[in-house]
Short mmCIF file of C-alpha atoms in Angstrom, two decimals:
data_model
loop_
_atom_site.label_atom_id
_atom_site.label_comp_id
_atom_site.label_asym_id
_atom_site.label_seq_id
_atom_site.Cartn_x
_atom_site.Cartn_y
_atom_site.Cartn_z
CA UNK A 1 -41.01 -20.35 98.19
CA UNK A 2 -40.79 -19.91 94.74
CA UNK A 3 -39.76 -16.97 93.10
CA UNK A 4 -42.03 -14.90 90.26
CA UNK A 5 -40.04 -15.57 87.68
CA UNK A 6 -39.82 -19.73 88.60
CA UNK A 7 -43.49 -19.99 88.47
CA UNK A 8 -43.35 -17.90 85.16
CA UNK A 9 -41.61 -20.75 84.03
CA UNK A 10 -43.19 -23.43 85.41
CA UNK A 11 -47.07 -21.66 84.00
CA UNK A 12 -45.57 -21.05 80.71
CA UNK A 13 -44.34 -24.44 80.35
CA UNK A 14 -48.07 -25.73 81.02
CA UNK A 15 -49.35 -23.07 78.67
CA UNK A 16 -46.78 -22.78 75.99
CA UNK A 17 -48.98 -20.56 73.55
CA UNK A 18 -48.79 -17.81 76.37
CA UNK A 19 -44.99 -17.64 76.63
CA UNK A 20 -43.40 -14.56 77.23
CA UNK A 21 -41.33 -13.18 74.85
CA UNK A 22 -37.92 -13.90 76.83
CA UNK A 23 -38.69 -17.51 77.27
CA UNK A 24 -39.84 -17.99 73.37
CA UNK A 25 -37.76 -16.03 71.07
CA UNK A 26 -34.01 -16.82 70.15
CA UNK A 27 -32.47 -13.17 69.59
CA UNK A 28 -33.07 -13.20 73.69
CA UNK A 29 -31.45 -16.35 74.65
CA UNK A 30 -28.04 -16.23 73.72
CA UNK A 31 -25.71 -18.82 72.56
CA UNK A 32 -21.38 -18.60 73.74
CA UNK A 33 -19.85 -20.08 71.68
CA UNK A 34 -15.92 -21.05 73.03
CA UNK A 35 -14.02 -21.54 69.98
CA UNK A 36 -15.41 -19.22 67.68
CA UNK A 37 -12.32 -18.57 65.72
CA UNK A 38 -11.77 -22.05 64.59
CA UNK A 39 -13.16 -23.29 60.82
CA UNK A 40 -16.23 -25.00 62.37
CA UNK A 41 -16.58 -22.67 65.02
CA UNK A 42 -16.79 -19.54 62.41
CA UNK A 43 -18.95 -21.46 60.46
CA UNK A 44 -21.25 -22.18 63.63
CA UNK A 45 -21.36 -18.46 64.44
CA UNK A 46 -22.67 -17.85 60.76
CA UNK A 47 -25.33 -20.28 60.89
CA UNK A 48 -26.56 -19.61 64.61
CA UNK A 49 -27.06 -15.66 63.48
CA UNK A 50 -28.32 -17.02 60.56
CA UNK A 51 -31.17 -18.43 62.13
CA UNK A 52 -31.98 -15.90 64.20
CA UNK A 53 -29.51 -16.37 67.40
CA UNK A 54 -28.14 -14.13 69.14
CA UNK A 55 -24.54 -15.08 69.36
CA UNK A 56 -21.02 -14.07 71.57
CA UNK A 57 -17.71 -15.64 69.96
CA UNK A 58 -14.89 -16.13 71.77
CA UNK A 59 -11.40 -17.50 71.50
CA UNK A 60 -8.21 -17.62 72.84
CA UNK A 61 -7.03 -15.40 70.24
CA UNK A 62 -6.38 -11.57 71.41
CA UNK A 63 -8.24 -10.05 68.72
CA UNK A 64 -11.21 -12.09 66.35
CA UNK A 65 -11.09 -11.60 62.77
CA UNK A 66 -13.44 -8.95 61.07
CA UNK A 67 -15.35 -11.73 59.31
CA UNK A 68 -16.90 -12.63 63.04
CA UNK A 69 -17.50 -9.16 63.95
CA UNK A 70 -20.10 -8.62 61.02
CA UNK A 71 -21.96 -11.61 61.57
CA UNK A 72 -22.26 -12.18 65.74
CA UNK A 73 -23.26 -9.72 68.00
CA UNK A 74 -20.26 -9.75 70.46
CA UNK A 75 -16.61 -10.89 70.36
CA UNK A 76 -14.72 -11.19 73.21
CA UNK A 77 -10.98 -12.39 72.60
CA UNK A 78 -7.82 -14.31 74.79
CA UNK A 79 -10.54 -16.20 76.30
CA UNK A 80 -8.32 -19.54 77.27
CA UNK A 81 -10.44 -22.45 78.61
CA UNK A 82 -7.60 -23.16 80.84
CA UNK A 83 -7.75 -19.88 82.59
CA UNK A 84 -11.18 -20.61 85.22
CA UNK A 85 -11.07 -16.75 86.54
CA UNK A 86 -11.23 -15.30 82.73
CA UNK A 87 -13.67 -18.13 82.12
CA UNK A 88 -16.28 -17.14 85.09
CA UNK A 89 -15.97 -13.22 83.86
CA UNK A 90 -17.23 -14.38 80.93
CA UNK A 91 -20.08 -15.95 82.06
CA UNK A 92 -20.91 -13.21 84.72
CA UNK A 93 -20.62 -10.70 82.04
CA UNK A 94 -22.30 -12.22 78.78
CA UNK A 95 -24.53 -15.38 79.87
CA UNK A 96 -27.71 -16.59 82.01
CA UNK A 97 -29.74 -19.22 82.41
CA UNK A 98 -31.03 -18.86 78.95
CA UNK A 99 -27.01 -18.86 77.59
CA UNK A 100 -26.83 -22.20 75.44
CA UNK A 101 -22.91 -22.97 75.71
CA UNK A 102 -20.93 -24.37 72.66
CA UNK A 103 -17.71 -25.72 73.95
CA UNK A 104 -15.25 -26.32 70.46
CA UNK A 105 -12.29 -25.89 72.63
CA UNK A 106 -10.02 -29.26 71.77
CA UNK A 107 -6.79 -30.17 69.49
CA UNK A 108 -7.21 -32.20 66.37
CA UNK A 109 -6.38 -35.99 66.95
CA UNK A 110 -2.65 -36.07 65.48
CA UNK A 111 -1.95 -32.48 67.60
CA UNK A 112 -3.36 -34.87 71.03
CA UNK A 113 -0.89 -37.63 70.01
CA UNK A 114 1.74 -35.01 69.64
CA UNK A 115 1.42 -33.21 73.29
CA UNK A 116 -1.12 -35.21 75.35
CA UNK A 117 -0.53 -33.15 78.28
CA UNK A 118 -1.34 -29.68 76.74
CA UNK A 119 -4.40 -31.89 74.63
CA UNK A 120 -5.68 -32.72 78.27
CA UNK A 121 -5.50 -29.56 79.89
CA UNK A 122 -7.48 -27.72 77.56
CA UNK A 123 -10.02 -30.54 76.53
CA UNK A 124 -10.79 -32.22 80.20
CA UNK A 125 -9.40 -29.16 82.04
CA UNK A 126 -11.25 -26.95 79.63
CA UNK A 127 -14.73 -28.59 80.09
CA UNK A 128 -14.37 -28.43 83.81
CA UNK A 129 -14.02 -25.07 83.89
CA UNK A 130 -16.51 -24.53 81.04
CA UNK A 131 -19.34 -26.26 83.46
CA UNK A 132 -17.67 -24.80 86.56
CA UNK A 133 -18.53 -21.24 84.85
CA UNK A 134 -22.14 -22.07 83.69
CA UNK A 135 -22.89 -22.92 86.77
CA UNK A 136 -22.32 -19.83 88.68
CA UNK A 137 -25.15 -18.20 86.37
CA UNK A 138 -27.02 -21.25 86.49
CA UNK A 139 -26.65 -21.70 82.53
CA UNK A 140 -28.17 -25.43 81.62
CA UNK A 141 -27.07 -26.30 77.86
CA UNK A 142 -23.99 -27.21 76.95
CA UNK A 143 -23.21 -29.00 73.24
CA UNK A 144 -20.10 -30.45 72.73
CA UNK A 145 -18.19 -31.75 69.54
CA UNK A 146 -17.06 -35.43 70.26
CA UNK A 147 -15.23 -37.19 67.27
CA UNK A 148 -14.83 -40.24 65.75
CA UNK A 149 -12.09 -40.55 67.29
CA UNK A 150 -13.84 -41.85 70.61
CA UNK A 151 -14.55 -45.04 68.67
CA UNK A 152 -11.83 -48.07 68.84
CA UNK A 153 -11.36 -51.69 66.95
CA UNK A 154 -14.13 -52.89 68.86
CA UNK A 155 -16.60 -50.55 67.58
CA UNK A 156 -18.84 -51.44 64.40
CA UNK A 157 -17.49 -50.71 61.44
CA UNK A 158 -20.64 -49.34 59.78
CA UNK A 159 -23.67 -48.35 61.19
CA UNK A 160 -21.38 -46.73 64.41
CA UNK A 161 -24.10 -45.23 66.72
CA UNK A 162 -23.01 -41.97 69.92
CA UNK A 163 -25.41 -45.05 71.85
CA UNK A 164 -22.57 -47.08 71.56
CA UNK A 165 -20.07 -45.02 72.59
CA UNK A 166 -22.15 -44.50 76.20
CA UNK A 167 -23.44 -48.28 76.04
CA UNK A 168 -19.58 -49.19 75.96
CA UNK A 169 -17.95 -46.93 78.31
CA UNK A 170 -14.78 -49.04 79.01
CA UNK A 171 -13.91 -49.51 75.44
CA UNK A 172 -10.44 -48.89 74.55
CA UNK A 173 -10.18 -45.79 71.60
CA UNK A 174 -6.75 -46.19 71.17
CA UNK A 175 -5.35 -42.65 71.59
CA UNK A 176 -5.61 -40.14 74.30
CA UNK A 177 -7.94 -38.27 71.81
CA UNK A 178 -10.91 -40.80 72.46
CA UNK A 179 -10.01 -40.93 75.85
CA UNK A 180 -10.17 -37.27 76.37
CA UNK A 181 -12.89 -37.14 74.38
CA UNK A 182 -14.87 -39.80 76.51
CA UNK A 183 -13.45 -37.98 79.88
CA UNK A 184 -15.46 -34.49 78.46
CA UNK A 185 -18.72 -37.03 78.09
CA UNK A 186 -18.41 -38.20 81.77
CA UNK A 187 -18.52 -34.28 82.71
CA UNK A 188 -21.24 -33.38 81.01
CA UNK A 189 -22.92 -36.89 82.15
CA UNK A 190 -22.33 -35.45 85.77
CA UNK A 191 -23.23 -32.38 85.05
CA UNK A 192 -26.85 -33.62 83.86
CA UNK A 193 -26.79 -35.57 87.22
CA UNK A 194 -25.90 -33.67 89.29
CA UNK A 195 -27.12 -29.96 88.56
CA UNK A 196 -29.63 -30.83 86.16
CA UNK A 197 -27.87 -29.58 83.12
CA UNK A 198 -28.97 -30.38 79.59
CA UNK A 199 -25.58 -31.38 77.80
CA UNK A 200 -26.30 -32.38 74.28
CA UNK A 201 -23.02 -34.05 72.00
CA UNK A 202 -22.41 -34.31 68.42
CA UNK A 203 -19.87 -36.89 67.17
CA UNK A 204 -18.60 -35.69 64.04
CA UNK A 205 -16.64 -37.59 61.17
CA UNK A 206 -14.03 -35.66 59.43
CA UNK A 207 -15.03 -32.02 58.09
CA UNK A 208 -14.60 -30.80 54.73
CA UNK A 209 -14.92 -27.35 53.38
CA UNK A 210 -13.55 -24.91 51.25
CA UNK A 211 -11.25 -22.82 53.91
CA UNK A 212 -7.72 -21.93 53.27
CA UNK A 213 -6.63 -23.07 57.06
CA UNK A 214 -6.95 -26.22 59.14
CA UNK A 215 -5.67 -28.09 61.79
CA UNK A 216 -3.48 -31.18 61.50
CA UNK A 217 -5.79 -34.27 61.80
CA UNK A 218 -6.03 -37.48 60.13
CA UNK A 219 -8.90 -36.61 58.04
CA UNK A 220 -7.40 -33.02 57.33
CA UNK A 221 -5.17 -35.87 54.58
CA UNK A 222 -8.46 -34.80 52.29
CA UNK A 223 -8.29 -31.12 52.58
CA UNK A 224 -4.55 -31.53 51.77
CA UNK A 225 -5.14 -33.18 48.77
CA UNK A 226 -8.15 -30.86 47.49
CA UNK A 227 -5.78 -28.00 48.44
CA UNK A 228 -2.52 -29.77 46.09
CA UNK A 229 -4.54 -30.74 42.91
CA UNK A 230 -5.15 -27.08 41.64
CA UNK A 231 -0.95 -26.90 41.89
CA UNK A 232 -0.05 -29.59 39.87
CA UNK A 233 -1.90 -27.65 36.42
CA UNK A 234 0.01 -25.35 34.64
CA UNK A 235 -3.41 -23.17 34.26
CA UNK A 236 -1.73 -20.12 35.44
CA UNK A 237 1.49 -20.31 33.79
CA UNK A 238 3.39 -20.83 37.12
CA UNK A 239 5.41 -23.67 38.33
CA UNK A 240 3.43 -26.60 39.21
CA UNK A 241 4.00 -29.12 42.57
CA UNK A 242 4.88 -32.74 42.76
CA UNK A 243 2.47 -35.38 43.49
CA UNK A 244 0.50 -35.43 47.05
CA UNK A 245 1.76 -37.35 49.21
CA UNK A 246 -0.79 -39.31 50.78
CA UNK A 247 -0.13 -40.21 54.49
CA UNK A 248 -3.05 -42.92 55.01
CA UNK A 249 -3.77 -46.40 53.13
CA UNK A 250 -5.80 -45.32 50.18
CA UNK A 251 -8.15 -48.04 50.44
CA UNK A 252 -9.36 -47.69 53.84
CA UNK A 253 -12.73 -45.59 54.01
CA UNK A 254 -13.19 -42.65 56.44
CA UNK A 255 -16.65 -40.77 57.53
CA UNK A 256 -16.68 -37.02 56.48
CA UNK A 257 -19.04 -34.39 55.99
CA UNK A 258 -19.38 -31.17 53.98
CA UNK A 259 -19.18 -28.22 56.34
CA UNK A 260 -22.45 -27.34 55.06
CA UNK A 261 -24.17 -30.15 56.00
CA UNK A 262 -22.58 -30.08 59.75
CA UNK A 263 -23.80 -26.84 60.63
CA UNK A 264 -27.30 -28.08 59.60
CA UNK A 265 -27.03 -30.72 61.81
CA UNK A 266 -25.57 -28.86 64.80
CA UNK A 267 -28.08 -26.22 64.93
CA UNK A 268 -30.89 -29.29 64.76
CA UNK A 269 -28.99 -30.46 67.92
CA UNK A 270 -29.09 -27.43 69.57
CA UNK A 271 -32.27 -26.28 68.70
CA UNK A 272 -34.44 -29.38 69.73
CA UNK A 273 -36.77 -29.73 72.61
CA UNK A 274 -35.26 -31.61 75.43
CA UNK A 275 -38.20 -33.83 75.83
CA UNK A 276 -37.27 -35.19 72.21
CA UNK A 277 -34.12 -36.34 72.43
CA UNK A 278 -34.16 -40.17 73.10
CA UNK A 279 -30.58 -40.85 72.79
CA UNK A 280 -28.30 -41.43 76.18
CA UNK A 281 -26.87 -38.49 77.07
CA UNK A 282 -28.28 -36.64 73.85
CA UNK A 283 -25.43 -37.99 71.90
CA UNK A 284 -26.00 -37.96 68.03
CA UNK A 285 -23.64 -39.14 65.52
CA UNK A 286 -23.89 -36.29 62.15
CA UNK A 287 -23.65 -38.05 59.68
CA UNK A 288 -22.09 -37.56 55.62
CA UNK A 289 -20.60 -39.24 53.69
CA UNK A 290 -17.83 -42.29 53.09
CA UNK A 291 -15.03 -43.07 51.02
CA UNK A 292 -11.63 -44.05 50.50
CA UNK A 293 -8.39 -42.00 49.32
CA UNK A 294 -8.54 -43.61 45.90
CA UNK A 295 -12.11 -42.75 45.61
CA UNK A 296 -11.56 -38.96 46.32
CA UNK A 297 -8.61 -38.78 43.87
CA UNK A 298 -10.79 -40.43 41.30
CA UNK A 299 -13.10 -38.00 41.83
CA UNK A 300 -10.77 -35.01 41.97
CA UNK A 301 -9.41 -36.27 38.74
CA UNK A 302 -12.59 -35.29 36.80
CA UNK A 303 -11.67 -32.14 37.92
CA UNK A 304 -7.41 -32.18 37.78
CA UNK A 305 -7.02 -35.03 34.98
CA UNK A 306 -3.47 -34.88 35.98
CA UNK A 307 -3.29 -35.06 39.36
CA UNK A 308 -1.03 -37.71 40.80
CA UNK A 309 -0.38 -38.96 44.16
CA UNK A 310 2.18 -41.22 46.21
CA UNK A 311 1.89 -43.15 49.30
CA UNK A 312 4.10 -42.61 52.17
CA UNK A 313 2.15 -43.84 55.38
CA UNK A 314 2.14 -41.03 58.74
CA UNK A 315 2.19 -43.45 61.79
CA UNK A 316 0.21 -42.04 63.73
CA UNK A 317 -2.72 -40.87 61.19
CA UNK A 318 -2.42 -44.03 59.75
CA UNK A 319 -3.23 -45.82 63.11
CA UNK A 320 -6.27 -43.95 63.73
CA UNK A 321 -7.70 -44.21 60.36
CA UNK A 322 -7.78 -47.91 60.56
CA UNK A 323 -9.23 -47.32 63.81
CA UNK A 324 -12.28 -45.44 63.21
CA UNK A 325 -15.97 -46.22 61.65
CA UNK A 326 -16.22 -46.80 57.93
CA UNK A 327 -19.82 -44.99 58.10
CA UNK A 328 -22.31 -43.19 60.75
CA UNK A 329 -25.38 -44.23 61.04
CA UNK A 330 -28.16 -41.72 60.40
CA UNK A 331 -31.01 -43.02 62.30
CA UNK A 332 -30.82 -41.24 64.93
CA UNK A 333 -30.34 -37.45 63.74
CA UNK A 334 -33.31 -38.38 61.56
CA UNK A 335 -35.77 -39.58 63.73
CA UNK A 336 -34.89 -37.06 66.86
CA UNK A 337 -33.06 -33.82 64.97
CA UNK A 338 -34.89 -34.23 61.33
CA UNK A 339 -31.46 -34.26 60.15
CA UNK A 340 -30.11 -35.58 56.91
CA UNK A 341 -27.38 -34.92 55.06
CA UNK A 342 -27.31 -33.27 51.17
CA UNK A 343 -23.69 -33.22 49.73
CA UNK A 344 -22.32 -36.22 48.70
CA UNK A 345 -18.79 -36.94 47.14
CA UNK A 346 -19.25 -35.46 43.62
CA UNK A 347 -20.74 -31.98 44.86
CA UNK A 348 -18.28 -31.92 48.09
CA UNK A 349 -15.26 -32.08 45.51
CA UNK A 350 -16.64 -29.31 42.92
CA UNK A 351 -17.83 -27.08 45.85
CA UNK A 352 -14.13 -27.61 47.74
CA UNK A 353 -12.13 -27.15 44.64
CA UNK A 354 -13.96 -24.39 43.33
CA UNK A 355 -12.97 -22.42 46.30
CA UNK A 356 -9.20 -22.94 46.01
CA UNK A 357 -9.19 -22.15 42.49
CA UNK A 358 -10.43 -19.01 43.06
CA UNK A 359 -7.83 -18.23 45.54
CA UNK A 360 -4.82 -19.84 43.13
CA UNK A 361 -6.72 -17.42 40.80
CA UNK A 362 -6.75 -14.11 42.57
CA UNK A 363 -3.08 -15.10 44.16
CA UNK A 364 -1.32 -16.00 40.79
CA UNK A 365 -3.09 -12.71 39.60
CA UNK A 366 -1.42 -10.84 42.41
CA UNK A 367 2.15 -12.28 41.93
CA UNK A 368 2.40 -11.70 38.49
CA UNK A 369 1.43 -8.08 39.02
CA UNK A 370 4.80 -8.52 41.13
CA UNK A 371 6.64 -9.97 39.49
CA UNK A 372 8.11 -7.04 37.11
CA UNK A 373 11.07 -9.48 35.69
CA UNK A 374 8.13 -12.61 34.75
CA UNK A 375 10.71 -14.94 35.96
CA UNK A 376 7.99 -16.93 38.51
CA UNK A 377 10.41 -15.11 41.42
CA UNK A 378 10.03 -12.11 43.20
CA UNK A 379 12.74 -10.22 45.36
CA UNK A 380 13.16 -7.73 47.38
CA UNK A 381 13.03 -4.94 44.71
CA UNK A 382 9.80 -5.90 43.49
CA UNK A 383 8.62 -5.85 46.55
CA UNK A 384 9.66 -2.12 47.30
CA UNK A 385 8.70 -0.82 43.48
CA UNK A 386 4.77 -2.26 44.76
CA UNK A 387 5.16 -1.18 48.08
CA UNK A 388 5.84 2.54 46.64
CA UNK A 389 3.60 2.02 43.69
CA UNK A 390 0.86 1.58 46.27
CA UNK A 391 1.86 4.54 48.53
CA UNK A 392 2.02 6.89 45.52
CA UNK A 393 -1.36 5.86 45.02
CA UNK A 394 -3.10 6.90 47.69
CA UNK A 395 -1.76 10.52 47.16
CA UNK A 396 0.76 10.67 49.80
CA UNK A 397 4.24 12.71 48.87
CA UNK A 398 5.51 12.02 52.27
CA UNK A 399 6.15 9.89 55.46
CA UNK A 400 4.73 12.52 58.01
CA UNK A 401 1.86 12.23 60.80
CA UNK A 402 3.39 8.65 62.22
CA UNK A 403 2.56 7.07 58.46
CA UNK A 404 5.21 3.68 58.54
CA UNK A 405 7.97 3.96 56.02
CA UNK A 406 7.76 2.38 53.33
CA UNK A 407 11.12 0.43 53.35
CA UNK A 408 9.97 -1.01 57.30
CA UNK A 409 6.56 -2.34 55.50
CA UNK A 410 9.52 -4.34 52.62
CA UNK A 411 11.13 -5.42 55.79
CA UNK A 412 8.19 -6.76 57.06
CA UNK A 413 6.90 -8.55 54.18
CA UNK A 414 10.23 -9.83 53.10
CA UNK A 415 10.59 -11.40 56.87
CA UNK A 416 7.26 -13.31 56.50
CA UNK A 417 7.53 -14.39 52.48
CA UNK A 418 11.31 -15.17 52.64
CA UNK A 419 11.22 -18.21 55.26
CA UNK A 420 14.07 -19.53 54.17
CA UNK A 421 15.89 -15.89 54.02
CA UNK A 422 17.46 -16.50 50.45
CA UNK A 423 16.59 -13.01 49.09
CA UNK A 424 14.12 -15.10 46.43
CA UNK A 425 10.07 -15.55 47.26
CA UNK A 426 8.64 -18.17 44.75
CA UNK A 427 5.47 -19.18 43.61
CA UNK A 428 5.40 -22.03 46.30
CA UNK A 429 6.45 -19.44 48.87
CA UNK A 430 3.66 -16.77 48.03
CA UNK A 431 1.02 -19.33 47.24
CA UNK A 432 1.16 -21.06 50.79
CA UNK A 433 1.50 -17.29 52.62
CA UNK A 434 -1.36 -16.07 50.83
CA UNK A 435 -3.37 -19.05 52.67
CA UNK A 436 -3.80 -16.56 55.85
CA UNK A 437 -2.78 -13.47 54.99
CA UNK A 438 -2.59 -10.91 52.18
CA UNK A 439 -0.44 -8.19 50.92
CA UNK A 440 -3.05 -5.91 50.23
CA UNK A 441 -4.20 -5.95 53.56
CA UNK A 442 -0.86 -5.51 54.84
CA UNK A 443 0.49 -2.60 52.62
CA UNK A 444 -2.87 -0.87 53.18
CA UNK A 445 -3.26 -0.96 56.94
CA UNK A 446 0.61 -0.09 57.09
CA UNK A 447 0.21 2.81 55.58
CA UNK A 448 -3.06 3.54 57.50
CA UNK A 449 -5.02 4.03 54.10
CA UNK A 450 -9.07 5.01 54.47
CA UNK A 451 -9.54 3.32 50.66
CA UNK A 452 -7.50 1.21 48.91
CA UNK A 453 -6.50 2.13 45.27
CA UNK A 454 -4.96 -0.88 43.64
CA UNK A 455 -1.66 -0.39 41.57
CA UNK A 456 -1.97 -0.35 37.82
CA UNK A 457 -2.81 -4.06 36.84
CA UNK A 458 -3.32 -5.49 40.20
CA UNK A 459 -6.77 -7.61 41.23
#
């Protein structure tokens, strides 16, 4: 016997223009997404709300950043793939059958190489549990980031199709990354099988963008190098660094793709109708765009006339670079997702190095305001005259009602700036900190401020 709300279903999908509002409208089917924290998976959450999802983040991290809360409707944090009990709570307390599941849980190819064991247990281990989870609230869609690295030497060079990947299921990737990656595919495969689940995969080429963080993986070498050119110009009057050190041949060409572009492509993946997806095992390659090391510090050059480079090769990103696809095809997100991609090289650079120069910008800004003796060093006296600058600005006289003392907020930004406990923080020092963190923040939630009132001559 059927129940009311499976023949709902079943009517509404013969008479789709009648629909009831819980079966047709996004804001009432929810999308998890597991990895929410990470620089795709933030981005993900952005463009999901975006378009009208309604969307829970989650990560293994205790507490999400701000930036998520604003944008998602819930966050739930220390979510750990490898933990099935925390997993299943989840589920039981945030998901349905209308959940669509985003699992973004993985390590980056050279962190696999470095730890397979740990790379296993939350890639495999984490899917299992993932599926094990949707399953108790009978949840049916699951989309999952493959990589690149699933393909070996055998696969095409150009032109490299998800099809082949499933067509050739015995092909060696060369790394534990491709094989994890491929063991995640035979899950979701079973999954489909077996439960009648609709797993959907994207295989994604290296991902650019204009973040201050990222993993270490062999196509991060780009980010590294868009991150060093604005520090070898002497725009801001502070030291400048040597030449990048590049860890991969620079004439062997690498599929990548602006983050902009992705998250087109993954919502297009997500949001299509099952029917019209023709690919095995809804795999789609996303594609971007190609090029070599030389051809991105030709570009960057335009930008950085001065920027220099060296070659000193990393064994194991080196290995998988020579490995991988020179180019995507884009068939196939075309015809079935009606996805393209925009940015090419020239824009990709200007948009990535725009956004670091406005971060050198605002940080050089902020250590000169520091640095009282304009000797490109600060210490920890500088750090204690802005420390109480900023405390006498906010009107307090003294340290009463459980306010932090000023001299334990110098301790604690002289513990994280001084890593090589010298007494000295340079430019190189700050710059790099300043990636992740901030000492406005710090100072101001230290002293429990409700407005910040910047010290004379501070951004």
């Amino acid at each position: 016997m059927l129940s009311s709300r499976s023949l709902t279903h079943r009517f509404c999908r013969m008479i789709p223009s009648i629909a009831p509002r819980y079966l047709s409208t996004k804001t009432n089917q929810s999308t998890l997404i597991i990895g929410a924290a990470g620089a795709v998976g933030k981005r993900l959450c952005a463009a999901l709300a975006k378009s009208g999802h309604r969307v829970i983040a989650t990560d293994r991290m205790e507490e999400l950043p701000d930036s998520l809360k604003k944008i998602v409707d819930t966050t739930v944090g220390s979510i750990d793939v490898t933990d099935p009990g925390r997993l299943r709570r989840l589920f039981r307390e945030h998901a349905d059958e209308n959940t669509t599941v985003w699992n973004l849980a993985a390590p980056l190819s050279v962190e696999t190489a470095m730890d397979p064991g740990v790379a296993e247990a939350v890639t495999i281990g984490g899917m299992t549990n993932v599926i094990e989870a949707m399953s108790q609230v009978g949840a049916r869609k699951i989309c999952f980031t493959d990589s690149i690295g699933s393909f070996g030497a055998e696969a095409p060079r150009s032109g490299a199709t998800a099809r082949w990947l499933t067509e050739n299921p015995t092909q060696d990737p060369g790394s534990d990354y491709g094989l994890q990656k491929r063991g995640c595919r035979e899950l979701m495969a079973k999954f489909a099988k077996e439960q009648g689940g609709d797993p959907r995969f994207a295989v994604l080429p290296g991902v650019l963008h204009s973040e201050p963080i990222w993993g270490n993986g062999t196509t991060e070498y780009a980010l590294d190098a868009l991150l060093a050119a604005p520090h070898q110009a002497t725009k801001h009057g502070l030291p400048t660094g040597d030449a990048f050190v590049c860890p991969v041949d620079p004439d062997v060409k690498l599929p990548m793709i602006f983050v902009d572009d992705l998250m087109r492509g993954l919502v297009a993946l997500q949001e299509a109708d099952e029917a019209g997806l023709n690919e095995p095992q809804n795999g789609y390659c996303i594609p971007g765009l190609s090029f070599t090391p030389n051809e991105l510090f030709a570009e960057i050059r335009k930008h950085h006339p001065g920027f220099g480079f060296r070659v000193e090769l990393d064994e194991n990103m080196n290995k998988f670079a020579n490995l991988w696809p020179d180019e995507l095809s884009s068939k196939e997100a075309k015809l079935d997702l009606g996805y393209e991609p925009k940015v090419g090289l020239t824009d990709m650079v200007a948009n990535v190095l725009f956004g670091h120069e406005t971060r050198n910008e605002l940080t050089a800004k902020a250590f000169k305001a520091m640095d009282i003796e304009q000797d490109g060093k600060l210490d920890r006296l500088e750090i204690e005259y802005y420390v109480k600058k900023y405390h006498l600005a906010t009107g307090r006289e003294d340290y009463s009602n459980g306010r932090v003392r000023a001299d334990a907020v110098v301790d604690k930004l002289m513990k994280e700036l001084d890593n090589d406990n010298d007494g000295i923080i340079d430019w190189f020092q700050f710059s790099e900190w300043n990636r992740n963190n901030s000492i406005e923040k710090i100072v101001k939630s230290s002293f429990n401020a409700p407005e910040y009132v910047a010290p004379s001559g501070e951004i």
